[in-house]
PDB file of C-alpha atoms in Angstrom:
ATOM      1  CA  ALA H  20      76.402 122.937  60.244  1.00  0.00           C
ATOM      2  CA  MET H  21      75.012 121.423  57.359  1.00  0.00           C
ATOM      3  CA  GLN H  22      72.157 120.741  58.828  1.00  0.00           C
ATOM      4  CA  SER H  23      71.724 124.236  60.038  1.00  0.00           C
ATOM      5  CA  LEU H  24      72.747 125.651  57.528  1.00  0.00           C
ATOM      6  CA  ALA H  25      69.719 123.342  55.903  1.00  0.00           C
ATOM      7  CA  GLY H  26      66.953 124.762  58.148  1.00  0.00           C
ATOM      8  CA  GLY H  27      67.222 127.796  57.577  1.00  0.00           C
ATOM      9  CA  GLY H  28      69.353 128.776  60.234  1.00  0.00           C
ATOM     10  CA  ARG H  29      73.063 130.941  60.652  1.00  0.00           C
ATOM     11  CA  LEU H  30      76.850 129.530  61.466  1.00  0.00           C
ATOM     12  CA  GLY H  31      79.597 131.150  62.449  1.00  0.00           C
ATOM     13  CA  ILE H  32      82.880 129.958  61.051  1.00  0.00           C
ATOM     14  CA  LEU H  33      86.022 131.950  61.734  1.00  0.00           C
ATOM     15  CA  ILE H  34      88.222 132.825  58.253  1.00  0.00           C
ATOM     16  CA  ASP H  35      90.976 134.247  59.220  1.00  0.00           C
ATOM     17  CA  GLN H  36      92.319 130.864  60.702  1.00  0.00           C
ATOM     18  CA  LYS H  37      95.469 129.308  59.123  1.00  0.00           C
ATOM     19  CA  MET H  38      94.667 125.912  57.140  1.00  0.00           C
ATOM     20  CA  ASN H  39      96.986 123.470  56.168  1.00  0.00           C
ATOM     21  CA  GLU H  40      94.829 122.093  54.295  1.00  0.00           C
ATOM     22  CA  GLY H  41      92.558 124.506  52.067  1.00  0.00           C
ATOM     23  CA  ILE H  42      93.058 125.785  49.039  1.00  0.00           C
ATOM     24  CA  GLU H  43      95.092 129.326  48.021  1.00  0.00           C
ATOM     25  CA  ALA H  44      94.074 132.426  48.128  1.00  0.00           C
ATOM     26  CA  ARG H  45      96.109 135.510  48.096  1.00  0.00           C
ATOM     27  CA  LEU H  46      95.915 137.633  51.890  1.00  0.00           C
ATOM     28  CA  PHE H  47      98.358 140.951  52.285  1.00  0.00           C
ATOM     29  CA  GLY H  48      98.949 139.788  48.521  1.00  0.00           C
ATOM     30  CA  ARG H  49     100.683 136.294  50.186  1.00  0.00           C
ATOM     31  CA  PRO H  50     100.201 132.754  49.355  1.00  0.00           C
ATOM     32  CA  ALA H  51      97.729 131.560  52.243  1.00  0.00           C
ATOM     33  CA  MET H  52      96.073 128.767  52.679  1.00  0.00           C
ATOM     34  CA  THR H  53      92.630 129.142  53.041  1.00  0.00           C
ATOM     35  CA  ALA H  54      89.157 127.343  54.719  1.00  0.00           C
ATOM     36  CA  ALA H  55      86.941 126.360  51.514  1.00  0.00           C
ATOM     37  CA  SER H  56      84.431 125.615  53.903  1.00  0.00           C
ATOM     38  CA  THR H  57      82.347 128.737  53.779  1.00  0.00           C
ATOM     39  CA  ALA H  58      82.286 129.749  50.136  1.00  0.00           C
ATOM     40  CA  ALA H  59      81.328 125.127  50.036  1.00  0.00           C
ATOM     41  CA  PHE H  60      78.050 126.340  52.168  1.00  0.00           C
ATOM     42  CA  ALA H  61      77.522 129.758  50.896  1.00  0.00           C
ATOM     43  CA  LEU H  62      77.379 128.189  47.370  1.00  0.00           C
ATOM     44  CA  ARG H  63      75.534 125.567  48.298  1.00  0.00           C
ATOM     45  CA  TYR H  64      72.446 126.854  50.320  1.00  0.00           C
ATOM     46  CA  ARG H  65      72.768 129.998  48.522  1.00  0.00           C
ATOM     47  CA  CYS H  66      73.341 132.411  51.011  1.00  0.00           C
ATOM     48  CA  PRO H  67      75.147 135.831  50.267  1.00  0.00           C
ATOM     49  CA  PRO H  68      78.449 134.524  53.679  1.00  0.00           C
ATOM     50  CA  VAL H  69      77.562 137.914  55.987  1.00  0.00           C
ATOM     51  CA  SER H  70      80.823 139.286  57.764  1.00  0.00           C
ATOM     52  CA  GLY H  71      81.293 140.662  60.473  1.00  0.00           C
ATOM     53  CA  TYR H  72      84.308 142.161  62.922  1.00  0.00           C
ATOM     54  CA  ALA H  73      84.715 143.870  66.937  1.00  0.00           C
ATOM     55  CA  VAL H  74      86.246 146.720  67.775  1.00  0.00           C
ATOM     56  CA  ARG H  75      87.433 147.735  71.044  1.00  0.00           C
ATOM     57  CA  ILE H  76      85.987 150.598  72.886  1.00  0.00           C
ATOM     58  CA  GLY H  77      87.260 150.571  75.537  1.00  0.00           C
ATOM     59  CA  PRO H  78      88.058 148.496  78.502  1.00  0.00           C
ATOM     60  CA  ALA H  79      86.155 145.278  78.064  1.00  0.00           C
ATOM     61  CA  ARG H  80      84.300 146.662  75.082  1.00  0.00           C
ATOM     62  CA  PHE H  81      83.724 146.200  71.367  1.00  0.00           C
ATOM     63  CA  ARG H  82      81.566 147.099  69.048  1.00  0.00           C
ATOM     64  CA  ILE H  83      80.488 144.804  66.205  1.00  0.00           C
ATOM     65  CA  VAL H  84      79.999 146.111  62.888  1.00  0.00           C
ATOM     66  CA  MET H  85      78.296 144.074  60.101  1.00  0.00           C
ATOM     67  CA  GLN H  86      78.772 144.399  56.778  1.00  0.00           C
ATOM     68  CA  PRO H  87      76.648 142.779  54.332  1.00  0.00           C
ATOM     69  CA  GLY H  88      77.065 139.384  52.002  1.00  0.00           C
ATOM     70  CA  LEU H  89      79.205 139.495  49.790  1.00  0.00           C
ATOM     71  CA  PRO H  90      77.379 138.496  46.571  1.00  0.00           C
ATOM     72  CA  LEU H  91      78.217 134.486  44.858  1.00  0.00           C
ATOM     73  CA  PRO H  92      79.683 133.707  42.099  1.00  0.00           C
ATOM     74  CA  ASP H  93      77.912 132.258  39.300  1.00  0.00           C
ATOM     75  CA  THR H  94      80.210 131.079  36.692  1.00  0.00           C
ATOM     76  CA  GLY H  95      79.429 127.529  36.272  1.00  0.00           C
ATOM     77  CA  ASN H  96      82.161 125.609  37.459  1.00  0.00           C
ATOM     78  CA  HIS H  97      81.980 125.321  41.536  1.00  0.00           C
ATOM     79  CA  GLN H  98      85.550 124.740  41.754  1.00  0.00           C
ATOM     80  CA  THR H  99      85.922 128.046  40.310  1.00  0.00           C
ATOM     81  CA  ASP H 100      82.643 129.635  42.401  1.00  0.00           C
ATOM     82  CA  ILE H 101      84.055 128.124  45.599  1.00  0.00           C
ATOM     83  CA  ALA H 102      87.551 130.044  44.807  1.00  0.00           C
ATOM     84  CA  ALA H 103      86.199 133.813  43.784  1.00  0.00           C
ATOM     85  CA  LEU H 104      84.052 133.731  46.769  1.00  0.00           C
ATOM     86  CA  THR H 105      86.782 132.923  49.258  1.00  0.00           C
ATOM     87  CA  GLN H 106      89.123 135.283  47.662  1.00  0.00           C
ATOM     88  CA  ALA H 107      86.402 137.808  47.904  1.00  0.00           C
ATOM     89  CA  MET H 108      86.659 136.802  51.801  1.00  0.00           C
ATOM     90  CA  ASN H 109      89.666 136.772  52.485  1.00  0.00           C
ATOM     91  CA  ASP H 110      90.229 140.242  50.627  1.00  0.00           C
ATOM     92  CA  ARG H 111      87.399 141.910  53.001  1.00  0.00           C
ATOM     93  CA  LEU H 112      89.361 140.578  55.652  1.00  0.00           C
ATOM     94  CA  GLU H 113      92.527 141.865  54.535  1.00  0.00           C
ATOM     95  CA  SER H 114      90.666 145.759  54.064  1.00  0.00           C
ATOM     96  CA  TRP H 115      89.406 145.331  57.878  1.00  0.00           C
ATOM     97  CA  ILE H 116      93.438 145.035  58.598  1.00  0.00           C
ATOM     98  CA  ARG H 117      94.677 147.285  56.814  1.00  0.00           C
ATOM     99  CA  ASP H 118      91.909 149.756  58.294  1.00  0.00           C
ATOM    100  CA  TRP H 119      92.263 149.076  61.805  1.00  0.00           C
ATOM    101  CA  PRO H 120      96.137 146.943  62.012  1.00  0.00           C
ATOM    102  CA  GLU H 121      96.208 147.061  65.633  1.00  0.00           C
ATOM    103  CA  GLY H 122      93.158 145.710  66.215  1.00  0.00           C
ATOM    104  CA  TRP H 123      94.106 142.193  64.694  1.00  0.00           C
ATOM    105  CA  LEU H 124      96.523 139.362  66.810  1.00  0.00           C
ATOM    106  CA  TRP H 125      97.411 136.146  65.071  1.00  0.00           C
ATOM    107  CA  LEU H 126      98.262 133.759  68.441  1.00  0.00           C
ATOM    108  CA  HIS H 127      99.334 131.458  64.719  1.00  0.00           C
ATOM    109  CA  ARG H 128     102.004 131.980  61.912  1.00  0.00           C
ATOM    110  CA  ARG H 129      99.045 132.476  58.660  1.00  0.00           C
ATOM    111  CA  PHE H 130     101.753 132.936  55.880  1.00  0.00           C
ATOM    112  CA  PRO H 131     103.847 129.954  55.317  1.00  0.00           C
ATOM    113  CA  LEU H 132     106.950 129.636  56.956  1.00  0.00           C
ATOM    114  CA  GLU H 133     108.972 131.052  54.308  1.00  0.00           C
ATOM    115  CA  ILE H 134     107.613 134.046  53.754  1.00  0.00           C
ATOM    116  CA  TYR H 135     108.940 134.913  57.471  1.00  0.00           C
ATOM    117  CA  ARG H 136     112.207 133.531  57.058  1.00  0.00           C
ATOM    118  CA  ARG H 137     112.007 135.801  53.267  1.00  0.00           C
ATOM    119  CA  LEU H 138     111.166 138.330  55.491  1.00  0.00           C
ATOM    120  CA  ALA H 139     113.133 138.271  58.685  1.00  0.00           C
ATOM    121  CA  THR H 140     116.549 138.005  55.879  1.00  0.00           C
ATOM    122  CA  ARG H 141     115.393 141.425  54.138  1.00  0.00           C
ATOM    123  CA  LEU H 142     114.526 143.473  56.863  1.00  0.00           C
ATOM    124  CA  ARG H 143     118.084 142.282  58.995  1.00  0.00           C
ATOM    125  CA  CYS H 144     119.823 144.585  56.378  1.00  0.00           C
ATOM    126  CA  SER H 145     117.324 146.802  55.786  1.00  0.00           C
ATOM    127  CA  THR H 146     115.437 149.789  57.843  1.00  0.00           C
ATOM    128  CA  LEU H 147     114.853 148.257  60.778  1.00  0.00           C
ATOM    129  CA  THR H 148     118.317 148.929  61.954  1.00  0.00           C
ATOM    130  CA  ALA H 149     117.987 152.638  62.486  1.00  0.00           C
ATOM    131  CA  ARG H 150     114.548 152.846  63.385  1.00  0.00           C
ATOM    132  CA  SER H 151     114.401 149.947  66.216  1.00  0.00           C
ATOM    133  CA  PRO H 152     117.736 147.926  65.809  1.00  0.00           C
ATOM    134  CA  ILE H 153     117.058 144.104  66.389  1.00  0.00           C
ATOM    135  CA  PRO H 154     119.819 143.073  69.052  1.00  0.00           C
ATOM    136  CA  GLY H 155     121.383 140.383  68.353  1.00  0.00           C
ATOM    137  CA  PRO H 156     119.335 137.309  66.303  1.00  0.00           C
ATOM    138  CA  ALA H 157     115.960 137.426  66.450  1.00  0.00           C
ATOM    139  CA  SER H 158     113.284 135.339  64.811  1.00  0.00           C
ATOM    140  CA  SER H 159     111.622 134.992  61.646  1.00  0.00           C
ATOM    141  CA  ALA H 160     108.684 136.404  63.539  1.00  0.00           C
ATOM    142  CA  ALA H 161     109.626 139.234  66.435  1.00  0.00           C
ATOM    143  CA  CYS H 162     111.496 140.723  63.126  1.00  0.00           C
ATOM    144  CA  VAL H 163     108.586 140.912  60.696  1.00  0.00           C
ATOM    145  CA  ARG H 164     106.350 142.245  63.754  1.00  0.00           C
ATOM    146  CA  ARG H 165     109.025 145.166  64.094  1.00  0.00           C
ATOM    147  CA  CYS H 166     108.774 145.678  61.194  1.00  0.00           C
ATOM    148  CA  ALA H 167     104.669 145.753  60.401  1.00  0.00           C
ATOM    149  CA  LEU H 168     104.052 148.289  63.603  1.00  0.00           C
ATOM    150  CA  SER H 169     106.348 150.593  62.268  1.00  0.00           C
ATOM    151  CA  ALA H 170     105.630 153.478  59.981  1.00  0.00           C
ATOM    152  CA  THR H 171     108.451 152.934  57.774  1.00  0.00           C
ATOM    153  CA  CYS H 172     107.516 149.133  56.811  1.00  0.00           C
ATOM    154  CA  PRO H 173     108.668 148.328  53.408  1.00  0.00           C
ATOM    155  CA  ILE H 174     105.998 145.717  53.359  1.00  0.00           C
ATOM    156  CA  PRO H 175     102.835 146.208  51.996  1.00  0.00           C
ATOM    157  CA  MET H 176     101.451 144.931  55.057  1.00  0.00           C
ATOM    158  CA  ARG H 177     101.332 146.509  58.152  1.00  0.00           C
ATOM    159  CA  ILE H 178     100.132 144.252  60.447  1.00  0.00           C
ATOM    160  CA  SER H 179     100.592 142.055  63.951  1.00  0.00           C
ATOM    161  CA  VAL H 180     101.924 138.484  62.887  1.00  0.00           C
ATOM    162  CA  GLY H 181     102.779 136.077  65.389  1.00  0.00           C
TER     163      GLY H 181
END
């Protein structure tokens, strides 16, 4: 990766993956361990990260949407710059998901497990009972998924969580 960037090449990195390591950045107002490598590479090689996503336009047909590169922070503190750029990338990711939630699918738990447990406990006693009842005990992820897909979800995120 570094050799490619040093030679002026391009590098693709998926930033929406769950990390057990990395740095904590906010995503939908919640802590999410996020890889700092994209920000570190961008700052080291002074190459603004260009981001994009795919939009389904039909069966087996997608449109690739690219956005301009994010500005590189330059506070004089390398760790602060990495944190700021990583947060800017999560903010962009969040805006895509908010604009087009049906196009996103995580097959892993993106947030700490405790967040899913707290939400599931809260939701078992609130809005889900009337609109989409949960038959018997439901897993935390299934409960949150039902809420995230409903129009009355009290959670400030309407995403498909796995």
